[in-house]
Amino acid sequence: MLVTGRKLPIGIQTFEDIRNDGYLYVDKTALMWTMANTGKPFFLSRPRRFGKSLLISTFEAYFKGRRELFTGLDVEKLETKWEVHPVLHIDLNAEKYDSPDRLDAILSNQLTQWEAIYGVGDDETTLSSRFWGIIRRASEQTGKGVVVLVDEYDKPLLQAIQNEPLLDSYRSTLKAFYGVLKSADRYLRFAFLTGVTKFSQVSVFSDLNQLIDISMNYDFSTICGITHEELLANFEPEIEALSQANGIDKQEVVDTMTRQYDGYHFHPNGGGVFNPFSVLNAFFSKEFSNYWFQTGTPTFLVELLKESDYDLRLLMDGIETAVSAFTEYRADKKNPIPLIYQSGYLTIKDYDRRFKMYRLGFPNDEVRYGFLNFLVPFYTSVTDDERSFYIGKFINELENGNADAFMRRFEAFFADFPYELNDQTERHYQVVIYLIFKLMGQFTQAEVHSSRGRADAVVRTPKFIYVFEFKLNGTAGQAMQQIDEKGYALPYAVEGRQVIKVGVEFSAEKRNVERWVVA
């Protein structure tokens, strides 16, 4: 097995450590320099573990004039002055925010550390007035503009998102605190806030309305993440090692990584990027796995989906929406899409310039199947171990042409259905059916549709093509009749495989499959 001997910066978020300790670094310093020299107050929204903290740390080293850390990097050719500025770095990422006092204490502790350096104002009693005074004194004492860097500005808000009173308290505190960056503008050289979510202007940033939001900016669309070109240019030894470890050629390694980890787009015409956390872990472990998805469960997103009564089938197939519907989260609106997009579970797939409509979808297989697997326990009583068992057996039975065995196991999957019947029952069944067939798509060609112009589900195996139609308020015979009358099976007759039609009847009373017909 090939061992590269190169150090991969998994979990290393400090630029100084990466450079001094010999970790591999994908050079983003040209984009950093461009930002630093074309504007002042910036905001960037990116999913977790996408390199925001490292980017903040890189800015800190740059504005502290740490020229020696940038030897051999692009910025070395661009910067000539290397001026030293006072840097105020706020990191809200690693704390637990469970009470209003907790946020106040964390901010106060940070201010106290800066006051030990730049002094205390006698009449500064609030968090915002203390912050303003520190910025003013730091600028006056050094003769330089102050740099303010805020890492994960929204962490308190995300932790309180299902606690409306606490969320209101945090919004009020942070609105006043971040608003200082506008009133202290004449003392600032640069300001940069990062986070996962952009909370609407009216709630947090209304007093900081001069922010330059680069979250969907073409020029900075690849400032976090790894482009295809960067993957090939920086990781050739790791690609070779992964190739040898898995017995596949290097092109197949790149193709597999592209399916698993690529596909994030933060501008419709901007470059796409790979998830850096998953890429580094795949190279380190020499295995293709769902690394990013396993580091955090989107439970609050699923709860938002359920509360908003959002039809999950739309999420799975891709969403058409205007930009205003997914770029800002408003707590008063029952729309889960902004958080799902900004958290990294959806990305831009296409853009209709004429009607200014975006299509959002899962970026890659890691997110697609990780998200679908995560949803199963919320809609069925099936455990994680049982889910894997069922999906594997489903595929084996269909590949062997045994539709009856598939349906008997399908019936078992629905046993002990955990939800009471209500007005949403039909949609709930439809979502579960969607989940089953979408998860089968990892291992065989499975399609599910909501359009009445096509069958509910189609599965292609090497020898067979299955056409499924499901009826909640109808019979298995009517389902089969619809397959025939609508000609759902006709498009597949020319593919040279045996076409098997399956009509399925659900019983609302039994909350399970009542009967099926195979032809």
Short mmCIF file of C-alpha atoms in Angstrom, two decimals:
data_model
loop_
_atom_site.label_atom_id
_atom_site.label_comp_id
_atom_site.label_asym_id
_atom_site.label_seq_id
_atom_site.Cartn_x
_atom_site.Cartn_y
_atom_site.Cartn_z
CA MET A 1 0.00 0.00 0.00
CA LEU A 2 1.28 3.45 -0.90
CA VAL A 3 1.80 5.76 2.09
CA THR A 4 2.27 9.39 1.04
CA GLY A 5 3.78 10.61 4.32
CA ARG A 6 1.99 13.94 3.85
CA LYS A 7 0.04 15.52 6.71
CA LEU A 8 -3.63 16.21 5.97
CA PRO A 9 -5.14 19.03 8.07
CA ILE A 10 -8.21 17.17 9.33
CA GLY A 11 -9.73 19.25 12.11
CA ILE A 12 -6.85 21.80 11.98
CA GLN A 13 -8.45 25.25 11.79
CA THR A 14 -5.46 27.46 12.63
CA PHE A 15 -3.51 28.76 9.65
CA GLU A 16 -0.33 29.20 11.70
CA ASP A 17 -0.39 25.52 12.77
CA ILE A 18 -0.95 24.33 9.22
CA ARG A 19 1.98 26.34 7.90
CA ASN A 20 4.42 25.78 10.77
CA ASP A 21 3.68 22.08 11.23
CA GLY A 22 3.89 21.10 7.57
CA TYR A 23 0.26 20.30 6.83
CA LEU A 24 -0.98 20.29 3.26
CA TYR A 25 -2.62 23.61 2.37
CA VAL A 26 -4.84 24.37 -0.62
CA ASP A 27 -3.92 27.95 -1.46
CA LYS A 28 -6.86 30.36 -1.17
CA THR A 29 -4.76 33.41 -0.35
CA ALA A 30 -5.31 35.20 -3.67
CA LEU A 31 -9.05 35.31 -2.98
CA MET A 32 -8.35 36.36 0.60
CA TRP A 33 -6.15 39.23 -0.58
CA THR A 34 -8.77 40.34 -3.11
CA MET A 35 -11.40 40.50 -0.36
CA ALA A 36 -9.10 42.38 1.99
CA ASN A 37 -8.34 45.01 -0.61
CA THR A 38 -11.71 45.59 -2.30
CA GLY A 39 -14.10 46.16 0.60
CA LYS A 40 -14.50 46.44 4.35
CA PRO A 41 -17.49 44.70 5.98
CA PHE A 42 -18.08 41.21 4.51
CA PHE A 43 -20.40 38.34 5.32
CA LEU A 44 -20.08 34.71 4.19
CA SER A 45 -22.53 31.86 4.74
CA ARG A 46 -21.21 28.32 4.23
CA PRO A 47 -22.11 24.88 5.64
CA ARG A 48 -20.33 23.50 8.69
CA ARG A 49 -16.83 22.05 8.23
CA PHE A 50 -16.30 23.88 4.96
CA GLY A 51 -13.22 25.82 6.04
CA LYS A 52 -14.75 29.03 7.40
CA SER A 53 -12.69 28.92 10.60
CA LEU A 54 -9.48 28.34 8.65
CA LEU A 55 -10.33 31.27 6.38
CA ILE A 56 -10.88 33.51 9.40
CA SER A 57 -7.54 32.34 10.84
CA THR A 58 -5.82 33.10 7.52
CA PHE A 59 -7.17 36.65 7.58
CA GLU A 60 -5.93 37.03 11.16
CA ALA A 61 -2.39 36.01 10.21
CA TYR A 62 -2.47 38.31 7.17
CA PHE A 63 -3.63 41.39 9.09
CA LYS A 64 -1.13 40.73 11.85
CA GLY A 65 1.59 41.01 9.22
CA ARG A 66 2.78 37.39 9.60
CA ARG A 67 4.55 37.43 6.25
CA GLU A 68 6.69 34.38 7.08
CA LEU A 69 3.56 32.18 7.15
CA PHE A 70 2.71 33.02 3.54
CA THR A 71 6.02 32.10 1.92
CA GLY A 72 5.38 30.41 -1.42
CA LEU A 73 1.68 31.24 -1.47
CA ASP A 74 -0.15 33.43 -3.99
CA VAL A 75 -0.52 36.39 -1.63
CA GLU A 76 3.27 36.72 -1.43
CA LYS A 77 3.24 38.02 -5.00
CA LEU A 78 0.32 40.37 -4.35
CA GLU A 79 1.04 42.04 -1.01
CA THR A 80 3.85 44.61 -0.68
CA LYS A 81 3.16 46.42 2.62
CA TRP A 82 2.37 43.71 5.23
CA GLU A 83 1.03 46.25 7.70
CA VAL A 84 0.23 45.16 11.25
CA HIS A 85 -3.32 45.90 12.45
CA PRO A 86 -5.04 45.25 15.78
CA VAL A 87 -7.21 42.14 15.25
CA LEU A 88 -10.31 41.39 17.32
CA HIS A 89 -11.19 37.73 16.68
CA ILE A 90 -14.50 36.45 18.09
CA ASP A 91 -15.12 32.68 17.92
CA LEU A 92 -18.65 31.66 18.91
CA ASN A 93 -18.35 28.14 17.57
CA ALA A 94 -17.41 25.92 20.51
CA GLU A 95 -19.81 27.04 23.23
CA LYS A 96 -23.16 25.83 24.52
CA TYR A 97 -25.85 28.50 24.41
CA ASP A 98 -28.72 27.47 26.65
CA SER A 99 -29.69 30.68 28.45
CA PRO A 100 -29.63 34.45 27.80
CA ASP A 101 -26.92 34.89 30.44
CA ARG A 102 -24.70 32.37 28.67
CA LEU A 103 -24.29 34.49 25.53
CA ASP A 104 -23.78 37.65 27.61
CA ALA A 105 -21.07 35.93 29.67
CA ILE A 106 -19.18 34.67 26.61
CA LEU A 107 -19.21 38.08 24.91
CA SER A 108 -18.27 39.84 28.14
CA ASN A 109 -15.35 37.49 28.72
CA GLN A 110 -14.04 38.23 25.24
CA LEU A 111 -14.40 41.98 25.77
CA THR A 112 -12.58 41.75 29.11
CA GLN A 113 -9.56 40.17 27.41
CA TRP A 114 -9.40 43.04 24.90
CA GLU A 115 -9.91 45.65 27.63
CA ALA A 116 -6.82 44.27 29.36
CA ILE A 117 -4.90 45.34 26.24
CA TYR A 118 -6.65 48.52 25.14
CA GLY A 119 -8.18 49.83 28.38
CA VAL A 120 -11.66 50.33 29.83
CA GLY A 121 -14.06 53.23 29.36
CA ASP A 122 -15.68 54.55 32.55
CA ASP A 123 -19.11 55.00 31.00
CA GLU A 124 -19.10 51.77 29.00
CA THR A 125 -21.63 49.52 30.76
CA THR A 126 -23.31 47.55 27.96
CA LEU A 127 -21.77 44.90 25.72
CA SER A 128 -22.17 47.09 22.66
CA SER A 129 -20.72 50.23 24.26
CA ARG A 130 -17.73 48.27 25.56
CA PHE A 131 -17.17 46.79 22.08
CA TRP A 132 -17.35 50.24 20.48
CA GLY A 133 -14.89 51.65 23.02
CA ILE A 134 -12.40 48.84 22.46
CA ILE A 135 -12.46 49.38 18.70
CA ARG A 136 -11.94 53.14 19.10
CA ARG A 137 -9.08 52.83 21.58
CA ALA A 138 -7.35 50.05 19.60
CA SER A 139 -7.35 52.24 16.51
CA GLU A 140 -6.20 55.39 18.36
CA GLN A 141 -3.44 53.59 20.30
CA THR A 142 -1.98 51.80 17.25
CA GLY A 143 -2.68 54.37 14.57
CA LYS A 144 -4.13 51.60 12.41
CA GLY A 145 -7.58 50.53 11.37
CA VAL A 146 -9.01 47.67 13.46
CA VAL A 147 -9.83 44.26 11.98
CA VAL A 148 -12.88 42.44 13.40
CA LEU A 149 -13.28 38.75 12.58
CA VAL A 150 -16.37 36.86 13.78
CA ASP A 151 -16.38 33.07 13.37
CA GLU A 152 -19.84 31.39 13.39
CA TYR A 153 -21.74 34.56 14.29
CA ASP A 154 -25.02 32.58 14.27
CA LYS A 155 -24.12 29.63 16.53
CA PRO A 156 -26.24 30.96 19.44
CA LEU A 157 -29.18 31.52 17.10
CA LEU A 158 -29.02 28.03 15.61
CA GLN A 159 -28.86 26.41 19.03
CA ALA A 160 -31.98 28.34 20.10
CA ILE A 161 -33.93 27.98 16.88
CA GLN A 162 -36.67 25.86 18.46
CA ASN A 163 -36.88 28.03 21.57
CA GLU A 164 -38.57 31.23 20.42
CA PRO A 165 -38.09 33.28 23.64
CA LEU A 166 -34.40 32.40 23.81
CA LEU A 167 -34.02 33.05 20.08
CA ASP A 168 -35.57 36.52 20.52
CA SER A 169 -33.18 37.26 23.38
CA TYR A 170 -30.14 36.23 21.32
CA ARG A 171 -31.32 38.20 18.29
CA SER A 172 -31.68 41.34 20.39
CA THR A 173 -28.23 40.93 21.95
CA LEU A 174 -26.43 40.18 18.69
CA LYS A 175 -28.26 42.87 16.75
CA ALA A 176 -26.92 45.54 19.12
CA PHE A 177 -23.48 43.94 19.32
CA TYR A 178 -22.91 43.55 15.58
CA GLY A 179 -24.49 46.96 14.95
CA VAL A 180 -21.38 48.50 16.53
CA LEU A 181 -19.50 47.64 13.33
CA LYS A 182 -21.50 50.32 11.52
CA SER A 183 -21.15 53.09 14.09
CA ALA A 184 -17.42 52.32 14.49
CA ASP A 185 -16.80 52.19 10.75
CA ARG A 186 -14.24 55.03 10.74
CA TYR A 187 -12.00 53.00 13.07
CA LEU A 188 -12.18 49.79 11.02
CA ARG A 189 -9.80 48.51 8.38
CA PHE A 190 -11.76 45.31 7.72
CA ALA A 191 -14.64 43.28 9.16
CA PHE A 192 -15.67 39.74 8.27
CA LEU A 193 -18.50 37.66 9.72
CA THR A 194 -19.05 34.00 8.87
CA GLY A 195 -21.82 31.58 9.74
CA VAL A 196 -24.00 28.79 8.46
CA THR A 197 -27.20 30.77 8.15
CA LYS A 198 -28.06 34.26 7.07
CA PHE A 199 -30.82 35.40 9.40
CA SER A 200 -32.96 38.04 7.75
CA GLN A 201 -31.86 41.65 7.71
CA VAL A 202 -34.79 42.71 9.89
CA SER A 203 -33.77 40.42 12.74
CA VAL A 204 -29.98 40.58 13.17
CA PHE A 205 -28.27 42.76 10.58
CA SER A 206 -30.71 45.67 10.32
CA ASP A 207 -28.19 47.93 12.10
CA LEU A 208 -25.39 46.60 9.89
CA ASN A 209 -26.96 47.13 6.49
CA GLN A 210 -23.69 47.98 4.76
CA LEU A 211 -22.49 44.36 4.92
CA ILE A 212 -21.24 42.95 1.62
CA ASP A 213 -22.76 39.49 1.43
CA ILE A 214 -20.48 37.27 -0.70
CA SER A 215 -22.36 34.04 0.02
CA MET A 216 -23.59 33.91 -3.60
CA ASN A 217 -20.90 36.04 -5.20
CA TYR A 218 -19.43 34.71 -8.45
CA ASP A 219 -15.84 35.79 -7.70
CA PHE A 220 -15.80 34.21 -4.25
CA SER A 221 -17.91 31.11 -4.91
CA THR A 222 -14.88 28.83 -4.40
CA ILE A 223 -13.25 30.59 -1.44
CA CYS A 224 -14.26 27.64 0.76
CA GLY A 225 -14.15 24.07 -0.50
CA ILE A 226 -11.92 22.31 -3.04
CA THR A 227 -12.40 22.74 -6.77
CA HIS A 228 -11.88 19.90 -9.25
CA GLU A 229 -8.71 21.56 -10.46
CA GLU A 230 -7.41 21.96 -6.90
CA LEU A 231 -8.14 18.29 -6.19
CA LEU A 232 -6.03 17.14 -9.13
CA ALA A 233 -3.25 19.69 -8.55
CA ASN A 234 -2.83 19.21 -4.79
CA PHE A 235 -3.68 15.57 -4.08
CA GLU A 236 -2.06 13.45 -6.79
CA PRO A 237 -0.19 11.22 -4.24
CA GLU A 238 -3.36 10.73 -2.20
CA ILE A 239 -5.36 9.85 -5.32
CA GLU A 240 -2.72 7.25 -6.19
CA ALA A 241 -2.81 5.81 -2.66
CA LEU A 242 -6.61 5.63 -2.68
CA SER A 243 -6.43 3.94 -6.07
CA GLN A 244 -4.08 1.24 -4.80
CA ALA A 245 -6.00 0.67 -1.56
CA ASN A 246 -9.28 0.07 -3.41
CA GLY A 247 -7.97 -1.73 -6.49
CA ILE A 248 -9.34 0.85 -8.93
CA ASP A 249 -7.61 3.19 -11.36
CA LYS A 250 -7.02 6.86 -10.57
CA GLN A 251 -9.74 8.09 -12.91
CA GLU A 252 -12.28 5.94 -11.09
CA VAL A 253 -11.07 7.42 -7.80
CA VAL A 254 -11.72 10.92 -9.11
CA ASP A 255 -15.09 9.90 -10.57
CA THR A 256 -16.19 8.28 -7.30
CA MET A 257 -15.08 11.27 -5.25
CA THR A 258 -16.97 13.54 -7.64
CA ARG A 259 -20.20 11.57 -7.15
CA GLN A 260 -19.71 11.38 -3.39
CA TYR A 261 -18.32 14.78 -2.42
CA ASP A 262 -18.50 17.29 -5.29
CA GLY A 263 -21.45 19.29 -6.55
CA TYR A 264 -21.71 22.28 -4.20
CA HIS A 265 -22.49 25.46 -6.11
CA PHE A 266 -22.87 28.84 -4.43
CA HIS A 267 -23.47 30.75 -7.65
CA PRO A 268 -25.30 29.41 -10.72
CA ASN A 269 -22.28 30.11 -12.94
CA GLY A 270 -19.56 29.89 -10.30
CA GLY A 271 -17.19 27.00 -9.90
CA GLY A 272 -18.32 23.89 -8.07
CA VAL A 273 -16.50 22.61 -5.01
CA PHE A 274 -15.92 19.36 -3.15
CA ASN A 275 -16.67 19.11 0.56
CA PRO A 276 -13.14 19.56 2.03
CA PHE A 277 -13.84 17.59 5.23
CA SER A 278 -14.99 14.52 3.32
CA VAL A 279 -12.16 14.73 0.80
CA LEU A 280 -9.48 14.87 3.50
CA ASN A 281 -11.04 12.03 5.47
CA ALA A 282 -11.41 9.85 2.39
CA PHE A 283 -7.73 10.32 1.59
CA PHE A 284 -6.70 9.69 5.20
CA SER A 285 -8.86 6.55 5.64
CA LYS A 286 -8.44 5.39 2.03
CA GLU A 287 -12.17 4.62 1.99
CA PHE A 288 -15.22 6.26 0.44
CA SER A 289 -17.67 6.95 3.25
CA ASN A 290 -20.13 9.59 4.45
CA TYR A 291 -17.72 11.55 6.64
CA TRP A 292 -19.35 14.99 6.63
CA PHE A 293 -22.88 13.78 7.21
CA GLN A 294 -21.81 11.70 10.21
CA THR A 295 -20.36 14.71 12.04
CA GLY A 296 -23.72 16.34 12.74
CA THR A 297 -27.32 15.21 12.58
CA PRO A 298 -29.84 17.66 11.10
CA THR A 299 -32.53 16.86 13.70
CA PHE A 300 -33.73 20.45 13.95
CA LEU A 301 -34.13 20.54 10.15
CA VAL A 302 -36.37 17.46 10.19
CA GLU A 303 -38.42 19.02 12.98
CA LEU A 304 -38.80 22.17 10.88
CA LEU A 305 -39.90 20.03 7.93
CA LYS A 306 -42.54 18.32 10.04
CA GLU A 307 -43.76 21.58 11.60
CA SER A 308 -44.08 23.25 8.22
CA ASP A 309 -45.91 20.24 6.73
CA TYR A 310 -43.43 20.34 3.85
CA ASP A 311 -43.86 17.65 1.21
CA LEU A 312 -40.55 15.79 1.38
CA ARG A 313 -40.99 14.42 -2.12
CA LEU A 314 -40.37 17.93 -3.45
CA LEU A 315 -37.14 18.05 -1.47
CA MET A 316 -35.98 14.73 -2.88
CA ASP A 317 -36.71 15.58 -6.50
CA GLY A 318 -35.43 19.15 -6.49
CA ILE A 319 -37.07 22.49 -5.72
CA GLU A 320 -37.85 25.40 -8.01
CA THR A 321 -37.66 28.65 -6.06
CA ALA A 322 -36.78 32.34 -6.25
CA VAL A 323 -33.54 33.46 -4.61
CA SER A 324 -35.42 35.26 -1.83
CA ALA A 325 -36.90 31.95 -0.69
CA PHE A 326 -33.60 30.28 0.22
CA THR A 327 -30.99 32.94 1.00
CA GLU A 328 -32.41 34.33 4.24
CA TYR A 329 -34.01 32.54 7.16
CA ARG A 330 -36.97 34.27 8.79
CA ALA A 331 -38.10 32.64 12.01
CA ASP A 332 -41.65 33.87 11.52
CA LYS A 333 -42.02 32.04 8.21
CA LYS A 334 -42.72 28.30 8.12
CA ASN A 335 -40.22 27.75 5.34
CA PRO A 336 -37.46 25.22 6.10
CA ILE A 337 -35.69 25.59 2.74
CA PRO A 338 -33.25 28.42 3.67
CA LEU A 339 -31.83 26.43 6.58
CA ILE A 340 -31.66 23.23 4.56
CA TYR A 341 -29.82 25.02 1.74
CA GLN A 342 -27.46 26.99 3.97
CA SER A 343 -26.71 23.92 6.10
CA GLY A 344 -25.37 22.20 2.98
CA TYR A 345 -28.08 19.62 2.31
CA LEU A 346 -29.24 21.41 -0.84
CA THR A 347 -27.25 23.38 -3.41
CA ILE A 348 -27.83 25.29 -6.65
CA LYS A 349 -28.31 22.88 -9.54
CA ASP A 350 -29.63 25.22 -12.24
CA TYR A 351 -30.89 28.75 -12.88
CA ASP A 352 -33.55 30.05 -15.25
CA ARG A 353 -32.38 33.55 -16.19
CA ARG A 354 -35.61 34.49 -17.89
CA PHE A 355 -37.84 33.87 -14.87
CA LYS A 356 -35.06 34.26 -12.26
CA MET A 357 -35.84 30.89 -10.73
CA TYR A 358 -33.31 28.56 -9.12
CA ARG A 359 -33.47 24.79 -8.91
CA LEU A 360 -32.08 23.37 -5.68
CA GLY A 361 -31.15 19.74 -5.14
CA PHE A 362 -28.88 17.42 -3.20
CA PRO A 363 -25.25 18.23 -4.10
CA ASN A 364 -23.93 14.65 -4.16
CA ASP A 365 -24.48 11.05 -3.07
CA GLU A 366 -23.06 11.54 0.42
CA VAL A 367 -25.68 14.15 1.23
CA ARG A 368 -28.50 12.53 -0.73
CA TYR A 369 -28.31 9.11 0.88
CA GLY A 370 -27.15 10.40 4.25
CA PHE A 371 -30.19 12.66 4.46
CA LEU A 372 -32.62 9.99 3.26
CA ASN A 373 -31.24 7.41 5.68
CA PHE A 374 -31.54 9.94 8.47
CA LEU A 375 -35.21 10.57 7.64
CA VAL A 376 -36.35 6.94 7.84
CA PRO A 377 -36.75 6.72 11.66
CA PHE A 378 -38.85 9.92 11.60
CA TYR A 379 -41.39 8.33 9.24
CA THR A 380 -41.28 4.62 10.12
CA SER A 381 -40.54 2.41 13.13
CA VAL A 382 -37.56 0.85 11.35
CA THR A 383 -34.17 1.11 13.09
CA ASP A 384 -30.86 1.86 11.37
CA ASP A 385 -29.79 -1.81 11.35
CA GLU A 386 -33.19 -2.95 10.09
CA ARG A 387 -33.16 -0.33 7.33
CA SER A 388 -29.89 -1.63 5.88
CA PHE A 389 -31.22 -5.19 6.10
CA TYR A 390 -34.45 -4.32 4.33
CA ILE A 391 -32.84 -2.34 1.51
CA GLY A 392 -30.34 -5.13 0.78
CA LYS A 393 -33.06 -7.78 0.73
CA PHE A 394 -35.34 -5.60 -1.41
CA ILE A 395 -32.66 -5.34 -4.07
CA ASN A 396 -31.75 -9.05 -3.99
CA GLU A 397 -35.38 -10.05 -4.45
CA LEU A 398 -35.94 -7.71 -7.37
CA GLU A 399 -32.69 -8.74 -9.04
CA ASN A 400 -33.88 -12.36 -8.80
CA GLY A 401 -37.26 -11.56 -10.32
CA ASN A 402 -39.17 -12.34 -7.13
CA ALA A 403 -41.74 -9.56 -6.94
CA ASP A 404 -43.95 -11.46 -4.47
CA ALA A 405 -41.08 -11.87 -1.98
CA PHE A 406 -40.33 -8.15 -2.41
CA MET A 407 -43.92 -7.24 -1.61
CA ARG A 408 -44.07 -9.53 1.44
CA ARG A 409 -40.98 -7.82 2.81
CA PHE A 410 -42.45 -4.44 1.80
CA GLU A 411 -45.49 -5.33 3.91
CA ALA A 412 -43.23 -6.17 6.87
CA PHE A 413 -41.50 -2.81 6.49
CA PHE A 414 -44.83 -1.06 7.12
CA ALA A 415 -45.75 -3.22 10.13
CA ASP A 416 -46.46 -1.36 13.37
CA PHE A 417 -46.75 1.93 11.58
CA PRO A 418 -46.06 4.48 14.33
CA TYR A 419 -48.40 7.34 13.39
CA GLU A 420 -52.11 7.79 14.01
CA LEU A 421 -54.33 8.24 10.97
CA ASN A 422 -55.05 11.87 10.19
CA ASP A 423 -55.47 14.17 7.22
CA GLN A 424 -51.80 13.71 6.33
CA THR A 425 -51.92 9.91 6.15
CA GLU A 426 -51.86 9.66 2.37
CA ARG A 427 -48.86 11.96 2.07
CA HIS A 428 -47.13 10.10 4.90
CA TYR A 429 -47.45 6.79 3.06
CA GLN A 430 -46.26 8.42 -0.13
CA VAL A 431 -43.17 9.82 1.64
CA VAL A 432 -42.29 6.40 3.07
CA ILE A 433 -42.62 4.82 -0.38
CA TYR A 434 -40.39 7.58 -1.76
CA LEU A 435 -37.78 6.93 0.93
CA ILE A 436 -37.67 3.20 0.24
CA PHE A 437 -37.16 3.52 -3.49
CA LYS A 438 -34.77 6.46 -3.24
CA LEU A 439 -32.57 4.47 -0.84
CA MET A 440 -32.59 1.55 -3.25
CA GLY A 441 -31.18 3.96 -5.81
CA GLN A 442 -27.77 3.69 -4.13
CA PHE A 443 -27.41 0.15 -5.44
CA THR A 444 -29.65 -0.14 -8.49
CA GLN A 445 -31.51 2.16 -10.86
CA ALA A 446 -34.62 3.18 -8.95
CA GLU A 447 -36.84 6.12 -9.83
CA VAL A 448 -39.86 7.48 -8.00
CA HIS A 449 -42.32 9.96 -9.43
CA SER A 450 -45.15 12.13 -8.21
CA SER A 451 -46.45 12.98 -11.68
CA ARG A 452 -49.61 11.12 -12.64
CA GLY A 453 -48.22 10.85 -16.16
CA ARG A 454 -45.78 8.19 -14.97
CA ALA A 455 -45.85 5.18 -12.70
CA ASP A 456 -45.23 5.80 -9.00
CA ALA A 457 -41.91 3.93 -9.10
CA VAL A 458 -39.66 2.19 -11.62
CA VAL A 459 -36.74 -0.09 -10.74
CA ARG A 460 -34.23 -1.34 -13.26
CA THR A 461 -32.10 -4.41 -12.49
CA PRO A 462 -29.76 -6.24 -14.90
CA LYS A 463 -32.54 -8.65 -16.01
CA PHE A 464 -35.82 -6.99 -15.02
CA ILE A 465 -37.64 -3.67 -15.07
CA TYR A 466 -40.37 -3.19 -12.46
CA VAL A 467 -43.22 -0.71 -12.82
CA PHE A 468 -45.07 0.02 -9.55
CA GLU A 469 -48.36 1.81 -8.96
CA PHE A 470 -49.71 2.36 -5.41
CA LYS A 471 -53.32 3.03 -4.34
CA LEU A 472 -54.35 4.20 -0.87
CA ASN A 473 -57.98 4.80 -1.79
CA GLY A 474 -58.35 2.16 -4.46
CA THR A 475 -57.69 -1.50 -5.25
CA ALA A 476 -54.66 -3.39 -6.52
CA GLY A 477 -56.70 -4.18 -9.65
CA GLN A 478 -57.30 -0.48 -10.25
CA ALA A 479 -53.58 0.19 -9.82
CA MET A 480 -52.78 -2.46 -12.44
CA GLN A 481 -55.49 -1.08 -14.71
CA GLN A 482 -53.94 2.37 -14.48
CA ILE A 483 -50.52 0.98 -15.44
CA ASP A 484 -52.07 -0.55 -18.56
CA GLU A 485 -54.41 2.29 -19.53
CA LYS A 486 -51.80 5.00 -19.05
CA GLY A 487 -49.13 2.95 -20.82
CA TYR A 488 -46.66 3.30 -17.96
CA ALA A 489 -44.76 0.15 -18.98
CA LEU A 490 -44.51 0.90 -22.69
CA PRO A 491 -41.34 3.08 -22.61
CA TYR A 492 -39.38 0.19 -21.07
CA ALA A 493 -40.42 -2.55 -23.50
CA VAL A 494 -37.59 -1.69 -25.89
CA GLU A 495 -34.82 -2.05 -23.29
CA GLY A 496 -34.49 -5.81 -23.77
CA ARG A 497 -35.33 -6.74 -20.18
CA GLN A 498 -38.44 -8.44 -18.83
CA VAL A 499 -40.97 -5.85 -17.66
CA ILE A 500 -42.87 -6.75 -14.48
CA LYS A 501 -45.90 -4.70 -13.44
CA VAL A 502 -46.94 -4.46 -9.79
CA GLY A 503 -50.22 -2.91 -8.58
CA VAL A 504 -50.35 -2.31 -4.83
CA GLU A 505 -53.30 -1.52 -2.56
CA PHE A 506 -52.86 0.10 0.85
CA SER A 507 -55.41 -0.24 3.62
CA ALA A 508 -56.03 2.87 5.69
CA GLU A 509 -57.59 0.68 8.36
CA LYS A 510 -54.64 -1.74 8.57
CA ARG A 511 -52.09 1.01 7.93
CA ASN A 512 -50.27 -1.46 5.71
CA VAL A 513 -50.29 -3.20 2.35
CA GLU A 514 -53.65 -4.94 1.81
CA ARG A 515 -52.93 -6.84 -1.41
CA TRP A 516 -50.95 -6.66 -4.62
CA VAL A 517 -51.11 -7.93 -8.18
CA VAL A 518 -48.08 -8.92 -10.28
CA ALA A 519 -48.20 -9.25 -14.05
#
